[in-house]
PDB file of N, CA and C in Angstrom:
ATOM      1  N   LYS A   1     -20.511  30.055 -20.509  1.00 82.00           N
ATOM      2  CA  LYS A   1     -20.176  29.799 -19.067  1.00 82.00           C
ATOM      3  C   LYS A   1     -21.087  28.726 -18.506  1.00 82.00           C
ATOM      4  N   LEU A   2     -22.432  28.941 -19.038  1.00 82.00           N
ATOM      5  CA  LEU A   2     -23.382  27.895 -18.586  1.00 82.00           C
ATOM      6  C   LEU A   2     -22.991  26.247 -19.231  1.00 82.00           C
ATOM      7  N   TYR A   3     -22.399  26.378 -20.084  1.00 82.00           N
ATOM      8  CA  TYR A   3     -22.144  25.179 -20.928  1.00 82.00           C
ATOM      9  C   TYR A   3     -20.811  24.582 -20.095  1.00 82.00           C
ATOM     10  N   GLN A   4     -19.890  25.296 -19.839  1.00 81.00           N
ATOM     11  CA  GLN A   4     -18.798  25.077 -19.110  1.00 81.00           C
ATOM     12  C   GLN A   4     -19.117  24.522 -17.782  1.00 81.00           C
ATOM     13  N   ARG A   5     -19.831  25.350 -16.975  1.00 78.00           N
ATOM     14  CA  ARG A   5     -20.298  24.785 -15.867  1.00 78.00           C
ATOM     15  C   ARG A   5     -21.215  23.391 -15.949  1.00 78.00           C
ATOM     16  N   GLN A   6     -21.662  23.257 -16.719  1.00 75.00           N
ATOM     17  CA  GLN A   6     -22.386  22.092 -17.007  1.00 75.00           C
ATOM     18  C   GLN A   6     -21.551  20.804 -17.265  1.00 75.00           C
ATOM     19  N   GLU A   7     -20.568  21.066 -17.995  1.00 74.00           N
ATOM     20  CA  GLU A   7     -19.424  19.908 -18.331  1.00 74.00           C
ATOM     21  C   GLU A   7     -18.759  19.909 -17.160  1.00 74.00           C
ATOM     22  N   GLN A   8     -18.286  20.784 -16.115  1.00 72.00           N
ATOM     23  CA  GLN A   8     -17.845  20.681 -14.792  1.00 72.00           C
ATOM     24  C   GLN A   8     -18.545  19.855 -13.837  1.00 72.00           C
ATOM     25  N   LEU A   9     -19.972  20.007 -13.706  1.00 68.00           N
ATOM     26  CA  LEU A   9     -20.701  19.287 -13.122  1.00 68.00           C
ATOM     27  C   LEU A   9     -20.780  17.828 -13.621  1.00 68.00           C
ATOM     28  N   GLN A  10     -20.861  17.631 -14.671  1.00 66.00           N
ATOM     29  CA  GLN A  10     -20.833  16.133 -15.283  1.00 66.00           C
ATOM     30  C   GLN A  10     -19.448  15.514 -15.239  1.00 66.00           C
ATOM     31  N   GLY A  11     -18.339  16.136 -15.134  1.00 61.00           N
ATOM     32  CA  GLY A  11     -16.849  15.578 -14.879  1.00 61.00           C
ATOM     33  C   GLY A  11     -16.801  15.083 -13.504  1.00 61.00           C
ATOM     34  N   GLU A  12     -17.341  16.034 -12.594  1.00 57.00           N
ATOM     35  CA  GLU A  12     -17.640  15.679 -11.070  1.00 57.00           C
ATOM     36  C   GLU A  12     -17.976  14.439 -10.924  1.00 57.00           C
ATOM     37  N   GLY A  13     -18.952  14.073 -11.541  1.00 59.00           N
ATOM     38  CA  GLY A  13     -19.717  12.697 -11.583  1.00 59.00           C
ATOM     39  C   GLY A  13     -18.680  11.653 -11.908  1.00 59.00           C
ATOM     40  N   ALA A  14     -17.682  11.626 -12.752  1.00 59.00           N
ATOM     41  CA  ALA A  14     -17.032  10.793 -13.291  1.00 59.00           C
ATOM     42  C   ALA A  14     -15.853  10.556 -12.505  1.00 59.00           C
ATOM     43  N   GLN A  15     -15.636  11.133 -11.345  1.00 69.00           N
ATOM     44  CA  GLN A  15     -14.464  11.048 -10.557  1.00 69.00           C
ATOM     45  C   GLN A  15     -14.429   9.610  -9.723  1.00 69.00           C
ATOM     46  N   ARG A  16     -13.220   8.935  -9.749  1.00 76.00           N
ATOM     47  CA  ARG A  16     -13.045   7.795  -8.982  1.00 76.00           C
ATOM     48  C   ARG A  16     -12.806   8.035  -7.454  1.00 76.00           C
ATOM     49  N   LYS A  17     -13.310   7.391  -6.580  1.00 77.00           N
ATOM     50  CA  LYS A  17     -13.100   7.378  -5.165  1.00 77.00           C
ATOM     51  C   LYS A  17     -12.309   6.217  -4.750  1.00 77.00           C
ATOM     52  N   VAL A  18     -11.240   6.420  -4.028  1.00 81.00           N
ATOM     53  CA  VAL A  18     -10.463   5.116  -3.694  1.00 81.00           C
ATOM     54  C   VAL A  18     -10.622   5.458  -1.870  1.00 81.00           C
ATOM     55  N   HIS A  19     -11.262   4.475  -1.473  1.00 82.00           N
ATOM     56  CA  HIS A  19     -11.463   4.327  -0.205  1.00 82.00           C
ATOM     57  C   HIS A  19     -10.039   3.872   0.735  1.00 82.00           C
ATOM     58  N   LEU A  20      -9.738   4.671   1.694  1.00 86.00           N
ATOM     59  CA  LEU A  20      -8.657   3.981   2.357  1.00 86.00           C
ATOM     60  C   LEU A  20      -8.747   3.789   3.778  1.00 86.00           C
ATOM     61  N   TRP A  21      -9.999   3.518   4.415  1.00 85.00           N
ATOM     62  CA  TRP A  21     -10.286   3.126   5.784  1.00 85.00           C
ATOM     63  C   TRP A  21      -9.823   2.054   6.117  1.00 85.00           C
ATOM     64  N   TRP A  22      -9.702   1.135   5.255  1.00 88.00           N
ATOM     65  CA  TRP A  22      -9.072  -0.509   5.787  1.00 88.00           C
ATOM     66  C   TRP A  22      -7.436  -0.415   5.813  1.00 88.00           C
ATOM     67  N   LEU A  23      -6.898   0.594   5.360  1.00 90.00           N
ATOM     68  CA  LEU A  23      -5.451   0.553   5.327  1.00 90.00           C
ATOM     69  C   LEU A  23      -4.689   0.487   6.889  1.00 90.00           C
ATOM     70  N   PRO A  24      -5.263   1.248   7.674  1.00 88.00           N
ATOM     71  CA  PRO A  24      -4.631   1.262   9.077  1.00 88.00           C
ATOM     72  C   PRO A  24      -4.928  -0.150   9.812  1.00 88.00           C
ATOM     73  N   MET A  25      -6.247  -0.596   9.502  1.00 91.00           N
ATOM     74  CA  MET A  25      -6.497  -1.871  10.022  1.00 91.00           C
ATOM     75  C   MET A  25      -5.704  -3.145   9.434  1.00 91.00           C
ATOM     76  N   VAL A  26      -5.302  -3.057   8.221  1.00 93.00           N
ATOM     77  CA  VAL A  26      -4.392  -4.244   7.586  1.00 93.00           C
ATOM     78  C   VAL A  26      -3.227  -4.032   8.079  1.00 93.00           C
ATOM     79  N   ALA A  27      -2.714  -2.819   8.134  1.00 94.00           N
ATOM     80  CA  ALA A  27      -1.048  -2.529   8.634  1.00 94.00           C
ATOM     81  C   ALA A  27      -1.096  -3.171  10.163  1.00 94.00           C
ATOM     82  N   ASN A  28      -2.064  -2.814  10.897  1.00 93.00           N
ATOM     83  CA  ASN A  28      -2.071  -3.100  12.186  1.00 93.00           C
ATOM     84  C   ASN A  28      -2.034  -4.834  12.292  1.00 93.00           C
ATOM     85  N   LEU A  29      -2.854  -5.584  11.485  1.00 92.00           N
ATOM     86  CA  LEU A  29      -2.763  -6.735  11.386  1.00 92.00           C
ATOM     87  C   LEU A  29      -1.471  -7.599  10.914  1.00 92.00           C
ATOM     88  N   ILE A  30      -0.840  -6.787  10.150  1.00 94.00           N
ATOM     89  CA  ILE A  30       0.246  -7.155   9.554  1.00 94.00           C
ATOM     90  C   ILE A  30       1.452  -7.177  10.607  1.00 94.00           C
ATOM     91  N   VAL A  31       1.467  -5.971  11.212  1.00 94.00           N
ATOM     92  CA  VAL A  31       2.496  -5.696  12.295  1.00 94.00           C
ATOM     93  C   VAL A  31       2.102  -6.462  13.564  1.00 94.00           C
ATOM     94  N   CYS A  32       0.987  -6.772  13.911  1.00 93.00           N
ATOM     95  CA  CYS A  32       0.665  -7.471  15.084  1.00 93.00           C
ATOM     96  C   CYS A  32       0.483  -8.986  14.876  1.00 93.00           C
ATOM     97  N   GLY A  33      -0.412  -9.271  13.706  1.00 92.00           N
ATOM     98  CA  GLY A  33      -0.479 -10.515  13.652  1.00 92.00           C
ATOM     99  C   GLY A  33       0.429 -11.807  13.126  1.00 92.00           C
ATOM    100  N   VAL A  34       1.377 -10.948  12.136  1.00 93.00           N
ATOM    101  CA  VAL A  34       2.674 -12.073  11.802  1.00 93.00           C
ATOM    102  C   VAL A  34       3.543 -12.334  12.938  1.00 93.00           C
ATOM    103  N   PRO A  35       3.916 -11.264  13.790  1.00 93.00           N
ATOM    104  CA  PRO A  35       4.656 -11.602  14.950  1.00 93.00           C
ATOM    105  C   PRO A  35       3.812 -12.969  15.930  1.00 93.00           C
ATOM    106  N   ALA A  36       2.602 -12.534  15.895  1.00 92.00           N
ATOM    107  CA  ALA A  36       1.904 -13.122  16.947  1.00 92.00           C
ATOM    108  C   ALA A  36       1.824 -14.758  16.201  1.00 92.00           C
ATOM    109  N   ALA A  37       1.648 -15.148  15.236  1.00 92.00           N
ATOM    110  CA  ALA A  37       1.552 -16.093  14.275  1.00 92.00           C
ATOM    111  C   ALA A  37       2.982 -16.949  14.739  1.00 92.00           C
ATOM    112  N   ILE A  38       4.038 -15.996  14.348  1.00 92.00           N
ATOM    113  CA  ILE A  38       5.272 -16.824  14.512  1.00 92.00           C
ATOM    114  C   ILE A  38       5.920 -17.214  16.149  1.00 92.00           C
ATOM    115  N   PHE A  39       5.240 -16.303  16.915  1.00 91.00           N
ATOM    116  CA  PHE A  39       5.561 -16.697  18.217  1.00 91.00           C
ATOM    117  C   PHE A  39       4.830 -17.677  18.877  1.00 91.00           C
ATOM    118  N   ALA A  40       3.661 -18.105  18.154  1.00 90.00           N
ATOM    119  CA  ALA A  40       2.899 -18.932  18.473  1.00 90.00           C
ATOM    120  C   ALA A  40       3.178 -20.566  18.192  1.00 90.00           C
ATOM    121  N   LEU A  41       4.160 -20.489  17.294  1.00 90.00           N
ATOM    122  CA  LEU A  41       4.789 -21.819  16.918  1.00 90.00           C
ATOM    123  C   LEU A  41       5.219 -22.711  18.108  1.00 90.00           C
ATOM    124  N   PRO A  42       4.902 -24.016  18.118  1.00 89.00           N
ATOM    125  CA  PRO A  42       5.001 -24.847  19.171  1.00 89.00           C
ATOM    126  C   PRO A  42       6.424 -24.914  19.574  1.00 89.00           C
ATOM    127  N   ILE A  43       7.494 -24.421  18.680  1.00 89.00           N
ATOM    128  CA  ILE A  43       8.924 -24.692  19.015  1.00 89.00           C
ATOM    129  C   ILE A  43       9.324 -23.579  20.089  1.00 89.00           C
ATOM    130  N   MET A  44       8.540 -22.577  20.324  1.00 86.00           N
ATOM    131  CA  MET A  44       8.742 -21.298  20.896  1.00 86.00           C
ATOM    132  C   MET A  44       8.820 -21.567  22.436  1.00 86.00           C
ATOM    133  N   PRO A  45       9.390 -20.814  23.419  1.00 92.00           N
ATOM    134  CA  PRO A  45       9.135 -20.843  24.784  1.00 92.00           C
ATOM    135  C   PRO A  45       7.854 -20.396  25.127  1.00 92.00           C
ATOM    136  N   LEU A  46       7.906 -20.520  26.550  1.00 90.00           N
ATOM    137  CA  LEU A  46       6.284 -20.146  27.148  1.00 90.00           C
ATOM    138  C   LEU A  46       6.088 -18.403  26.869  1.00 90.00           C
ATOM    139  N   ALA A  47       7.416 -17.737  27.174  1.00 91.00           N
ATOM    140  CA  ALA A  47       7.442 -16.271  27.153  1.00 91.00           C
ATOM    141  C   ALA A  47       6.862 -15.907  25.747  1.00 91.00           C
ATOM    142  N   ALA A  48       7.389 -16.627  24.823  1.00 91.00           N
ATOM    143  CA  ALA A  48       6.883 -16.182  23.108  1.00 91.00           C
ATOM    144  C   ALA A  48       5.434 -16.466  23.052  1.00 91.00           C
ATOM    145  N   HIS A  49       4.992 -17.532  23.748  1.00 91.00           N
ATOM    146  CA  HIS A  49       3.500 -17.943  23.627  1.00 91.00           C
ATOM    147  C   HIS A  49       2.689 -16.742  24.380  1.00 91.00           C
ATOM    148  N   LEU A  50       2.977 -16.133  25.362  1.00 93.00           N
ATOM    149  CA  LEU A  50       2.534 -15.180  25.942  1.00 93.00           C
ATOM    150  C   LEU A  50       2.583 -13.758  25.115  1.00 93.00           C
ATOM    151  N   ALA A  51       3.582 -13.742  24.665  1.00 93.00           N
ATOM    152  CA  ALA A  51       3.770 -12.489  23.403  1.00 93.00           C
ATOM    153  C   ALA A  51       2.962 -12.640  22.474  1.00 93.00           C
ATOM    154  N   ALA A  52       2.695 -13.827  21.922  1.00 93.00           N
ATOM    155  CA  ALA A  52       1.911 -14.162  20.738  1.00 93.00           C
ATOM    156  C   ALA A  52       0.353 -13.864  21.196  1.00 93.00           C
ATOM    157  N   PHE A  53      -0.011 -14.256  22.567  1.00 95.00           N
ATOM    158  CA  PHE A  53      -1.242 -13.941  23.129  1.00 95.00           C
ATOM    159  C   PHE A  53      -1.411 -12.358  23.105  1.00 95.00           C
ATOM    160  N   ALA A  54      -0.812 -11.544  23.399  1.00 95.00           N
ATOM    161  CA  ALA A  54      -0.832 -10.294  23.720  1.00 95.00           C
ATOM    162  C   ALA A  54      -0.929  -9.527  22.269  1.00 95.00           C
ATOM    163  N   LEU A  55       0.118  -9.868  21.144  1.00 94.00           N
ATOM    164  CA  LEU A  55       0.126  -9.352  20.009  1.00 94.00           C
ATOM    165  C   LEU A  55      -1.247  -9.815  19.381  1.00 94.00           C
ATOM    166  N   GLY A  56      -1.754 -11.113  19.458  1.00 94.00           N
ATOM    167  CA  GLY A  56      -3.123 -11.297  18.979  1.00 94.00           C
ATOM    168  C   GLY A  56      -4.250 -10.353  19.340  1.00 94.00           C
ATOM    169  N   TRP A  57      -4.189 -10.278  20.767  1.00 96.00           N
ATOM    170  CA  TRP A  57      -5.321  -9.168  21.158  1.00 96.00           C
ATOM    171  C   TRP A  57      -4.909  -7.915  20.672  1.00 96.00           C
ATOM    172  N   LEU A  58      -3.698  -7.357  20.330  1.00 95.00           N
ATOM    173  CA  LEU A  58      -3.506  -6.003  19.712  1.00 95.00           C
ATOM    174  C   LEU A  58      -4.082  -6.068  18.437  1.00 95.00           C
ATOM    175  N   ALA A  59      -3.991  -7.033  17.651  1.00 93.00           N
ATOM    176  CA  ALA A  59      -4.541  -7.169  16.267  1.00 93.00           C
ATOM    177  C   ALA A  59      -5.637  -7.265  16.372  1.00 93.00           C
ATOM    178  N   VAL A  60      -6.579  -7.913  17.207  1.00 94.00           N
ATOM    179  CA  VAL A  60      -8.095  -7.655  17.236  1.00 94.00           C
ATOM    180  C   VAL A  60      -8.700  -6.516  17.497  1.00 94.00           C
ATOM    181  N   GLY A  61      -7.932  -5.664  18.766  1.00 94.00           N
ATOM    182  CA  GLY A  61      -8.207  -4.490  19.062  1.00 94.00           C
ATOM    183  C   GLY A  61      -8.061  -3.568  17.904  1.00 94.00           C
ATOM    184  N   GLY A  62      -7.444  -3.582  17.118  1.00 92.00           N
ATOM    185  CA  GLY A  62      -7.209  -2.647  15.852  1.00 92.00           C
ATOM    186  C   GLY A  62      -8.078  -2.756  15.122  1.00 92.00           C
ATOM    187  N   VAL A  63      -8.755  -4.077  14.758  1.00 92.00           N
ATOM    188  CA  VAL A  63      -9.936  -4.205  13.932  1.00 92.00           C
ATOM    189  C   VAL A  63     -11.047  -3.746  14.610  1.00 92.00           C
ATOM    190  N   VAL A  64     -11.225  -4.096  15.779  1.00 93.00           N
ATOM    191  CA  VAL A  64     -12.627  -3.543  16.605  1.00 93.00           C
ATOM    192  C   VAL A  64     -12.410  -1.844  16.559  1.00 93.00           C
ATOM    193  N   LEU A  65     -11.363  -1.378  17.067  1.00 91.00           N
ATOM    194  CA  LEU A  65     -11.215   0.105  16.905  1.00 91.00           C
ATOM    195  C   LEU A  65     -11.529   0.668  15.300  1.00 91.00           C
ATOM    196  N   THR A  66     -11.294   0.189  14.395  1.00 89.00           N
ATOM    197  CA  THR A  66     -11.549   0.475  13.107  1.00 89.00           C
ATOM    198  C   THR A  66     -12.932   0.520  12.733  1.00 89.00           C
ATOM    199  N   LEU A  67     -13.629  -0.741  13.216  1.00 89.00           N
ATOM    200  CA  LEU A  67     -15.121  -0.768  12.973  1.00 89.00           C
ATOM    201  C   LEU A  67     -15.867   0.198  13.791  1.00 89.00           C
ATOM    202  N   VAL A  68     -15.523   0.458  15.206  1.00 89.00           N
ATOM    203  CA  VAL A  68     -16.127   1.531  15.797  1.00 89.00           C
ATOM    204  C   VAL A  68     -15.900   2.783  15.098  1.00 89.00           C
ATOM    205  N   GLY A  69     -14.659   3.210  14.765  1.00 85.00           N
ATOM    206  CA  GLY A  69     -14.492   4.228  14.130  1.00 85.00           C
ATOM    207  C   GLY A  69     -15.629   4.238  12.953  1.00 85.00           C
ATOM    208  N   LEU A  70     -15.648   3.326  12.301  1.00 85.00           N
ATOM    209  CA  LEU A  70     -16.509   3.415  11.005  1.00 85.00           C
ATOM    210  C   LEU A  70     -18.368   3.647  11.402  1.00 85.00           C
ATOM    211  N   LYS A  71     -18.232   3.117  12.656  1.00 86.00           N
ATOM    212  CA  LYS A  71     -19.821   3.338  13.233  1.00 86.00           C
ATOM    213  C   LYS A  71     -19.848   4.564  13.722  1.00 86.00           C
ATOM    214  N   CYS A  72     -19.137   5.189  14.537  1.00 86.00           N
ATOM    215  CA  CYS A  72     -19.253   6.504  15.190  1.00 86.00           C
ATOM    216  C   CYS A  72     -18.849   7.890  14.480  1.00 86.00           C
ATOM    217  N   SER A  73     -18.201   7.652  13.332  1.00 83.00           N
ATOM    218  CA  SER A  73     -18.025   8.733  12.667  1.00 83.00           C
ATOM    219  C   SER A  73     -17.785   8.764  11.327  1.00 83.00           C
ATOM    220  N   ASP A  74     -17.639   9.714  10.557  1.00 76.00           N
ATOM    221  CA  ASP A  74     -17.631   9.651   9.041  1.00 76.00           C
ATOM    222  C   ASP A  74     -16.081   9.258   8.476  1.00 76.00           C
ATOM    223  N   LEU A  75     -15.522   8.199   9.109  1.00 76.00           N
ATOM    224  CA  LEU A  75     -14.221   7.627   8.683  1.00 76.00           C
ATOM    225  C   LEU A  75     -14.093   7.365   7.247  1.00 76.00           C
ATOM    226  N   LYS A  76     -15.007   6.840   6.601  1.00 78.00           N
ATOM    227  CA  LYS A  76     -14.802   6.538   5.362  1.00 78.00           C
ATOM    228  C   LYS A  76     -14.850   7.675   4.392  1.00 78.00           C
ATOM    229  N   GLU A  77     -15.410   8.958   4.850  1.00 77.00           N
ATOM    230  CA  GLU A  77     -15.466   9.995   3.936  1.00 77.00           C
ATOM    231  C   GLU A  77     -14.089  10.697   4.281  1.00 77.00           C
ATOM    232  N   GLN A  78     -13.616  10.620   5.429  1.00 79.00           N
ATOM    233  CA  GLN A  78     -12.427  11.106   5.547  1.00 79.00           C
ATOM    234  C   GLN A  78     -11.224  10.661   5.170  1.00 79.00           C
ATOM    235  N   LEU A  79     -11.261   9.156   4.987  1.00 81.00           N
ATOM    236  CA  LEU A  79     -10.252   8.655   4.441  1.00 81.00           C
ATOM    237  C   LEU A  79     -10.507   8.019   2.896  1.00 81.00           C
ATOM    238  N   THR A  80     -11.128   9.037   2.093  1.00 81.00           N
ATOM    239  CA  THR A  80     -11.416   8.732   0.733  1.00 81.00           C
ATOM    240  C   THR A  80     -10.522   9.755  -0.198  1.00 81.00           C
ATOM    241  N   LEU A  81      -9.790   9.184  -1.110  1.00 81.00           N
ATOM    242  CA  LEU A  81      -9.192   9.898  -2.090  1.00 81.00           C
ATOM    243  C   LEU A  81     -10.004  10.086  -3.221  1.00 81.00           C
ATOM    244  N   VAL A  82     -10.275  11.374  -3.891  1.00 76.00           N
ATOM    245  CA  VAL A  82     -10.984  11.495  -5.115  1.00 76.00           C
ATOM    246  C   VAL A  82      -9.985  11.687  -6.232  1.00 76.00           C
ATOM    247  N   LEU A  83     -10.153  10.628  -7.113  1.00 75.00           N
ATOM    248  CA  LEU A  83      -9.127  10.959  -8.365  1.00 75.00           C
ATOM    249  C   LEU A  83      -9.927  11.057  -9.548  1.00 75.00           C
ATOM    250  N   PRO A  84      -9.443  11.779 -10.322  1.00 71.00           N
ATOM    251  CA  PRO A  84     -10.080  12.203 -11.839  1.00 71.00           C
ATOM    252  C   PRO A  84     -10.307  10.976 -12.584  1.00 71.00           C
ATOM    253  N   ALA A  85     -11.261  10.882 -13.152  1.00 67.00           N
ATOM    254  CA  ALA A  85     -11.742   9.584 -14.211  1.00 67.00           C
ATOM    255  C   ALA A  85     -10.531   9.244 -14.985  1.00 67.00           C
ATOM    256  N   ARG A  86     -10.178   7.944 -15.332  1.00 65.00           N
ATOM    257  CA  ARG A  86      -9.377   7.462 -16.358  1.00 65.00           C
ATOM    258  C   ARG A  86      -9.815   8.026 -17.577  1.00 65.00           C
ATOM    259  N   GLY A  87      -9.012   8.323 -18.405  1.00 57.00           N
ATOM    260  CA  GLY A  87      -9.170   8.545 -19.850  1.00 57.00           C
ATOM    261  C   GLY A  87      -9.861   9.809 -20.365  1.00 57.00           C
ATOM    262  N   ARG A  88      -9.917  10.531 -19.172  1.00 53.00           N
ATOM    263  CA  ARG A  88     -10.517  11.955 -19.425  1.00 53.00           C
ATOM    264  C   ARG A  88      -9.429  13.018 -19.120  1.00 53.00           C
ATOM    265  N   LYS A  89      -9.184  13.884 -20.184  1.00 56.00           N
ATOM    266  CA  LYS A  89      -8.232  14.731 -20.053  1.00 56.00           C
ATOM    267  C   LYS A  89      -8.975  16.123 -19.536  1.00 56.00           C
ATOM    268  N   GLU A  90      -8.371  16.867 -18.416  1.00 55.00           N
ATOM    269  CA  GLU A  90      -9.047  17.951 -18.107  1.00 55.00           C
ATOM    270  C   GLU A  90      -8.345  19.077 -18.808  1.00 55.00           C
ATOM    271  N   ILE A  91      -9.251  20.024 -19.362  1.00 55.00           N
ATOM    272  CA  ILE A  91      -8.912  21.039 -20.294  1.00 55.00           C
ATOM    273  C   ILE A  91      -9.199  22.343 -19.480  1.00 55.00           C
ATOM    274  N   HIS A  92      -8.157  23.081 -19.379  1.00 54.00           N
ATOM    275  CA  HIS A  92      -8.370  24.151 -18.458  1.00 54.00           C
ATOM    276  C   HIS A  92      -8.344  25.416 -19.298  1.00 54.00           C
ATOM    277  N   GLY A  93      -9.140  26.342 -19.575  1.00 51.00           N
ATOM    278  CA  GLY A  93      -9.109  27.418 -20.375  1.00 51.00           C
ATOM    279  C   GLY A  93      -8.855  28.603 -19.168  1.00 51.00           C
ATOM    280  N   SER A  94      -8.477  29.679 -20.081  1.00 47.00           N
ATOM    281  CA  SER A  94      -7.986  30.989 -19.180  1.00 47.00           C
ATOM    282  C   SER A  94      -9.148  31.909 -19.469  1.00 47.00           C
TER     283      SER A  94
END
């Protein structure tokens, strides 16, 4: 049992972590930033430029909120997937 526990502890260190804290920020930039860039084209009417301004600030606000969340809470740890290491097969005994 001691050897099995030692192997289990060594196996835990070989896990891969995938951080997903940046995903909502990037999604917000795409959803708000792309239309803002399109509405900011010179051929668009004045109302589209106002919409581009508002969408641009929404995109910036999403980035700021993500950065504040990283500073004020453990957002990185909460949005982390822990995956088993590649190439290692788990052997579960009974």
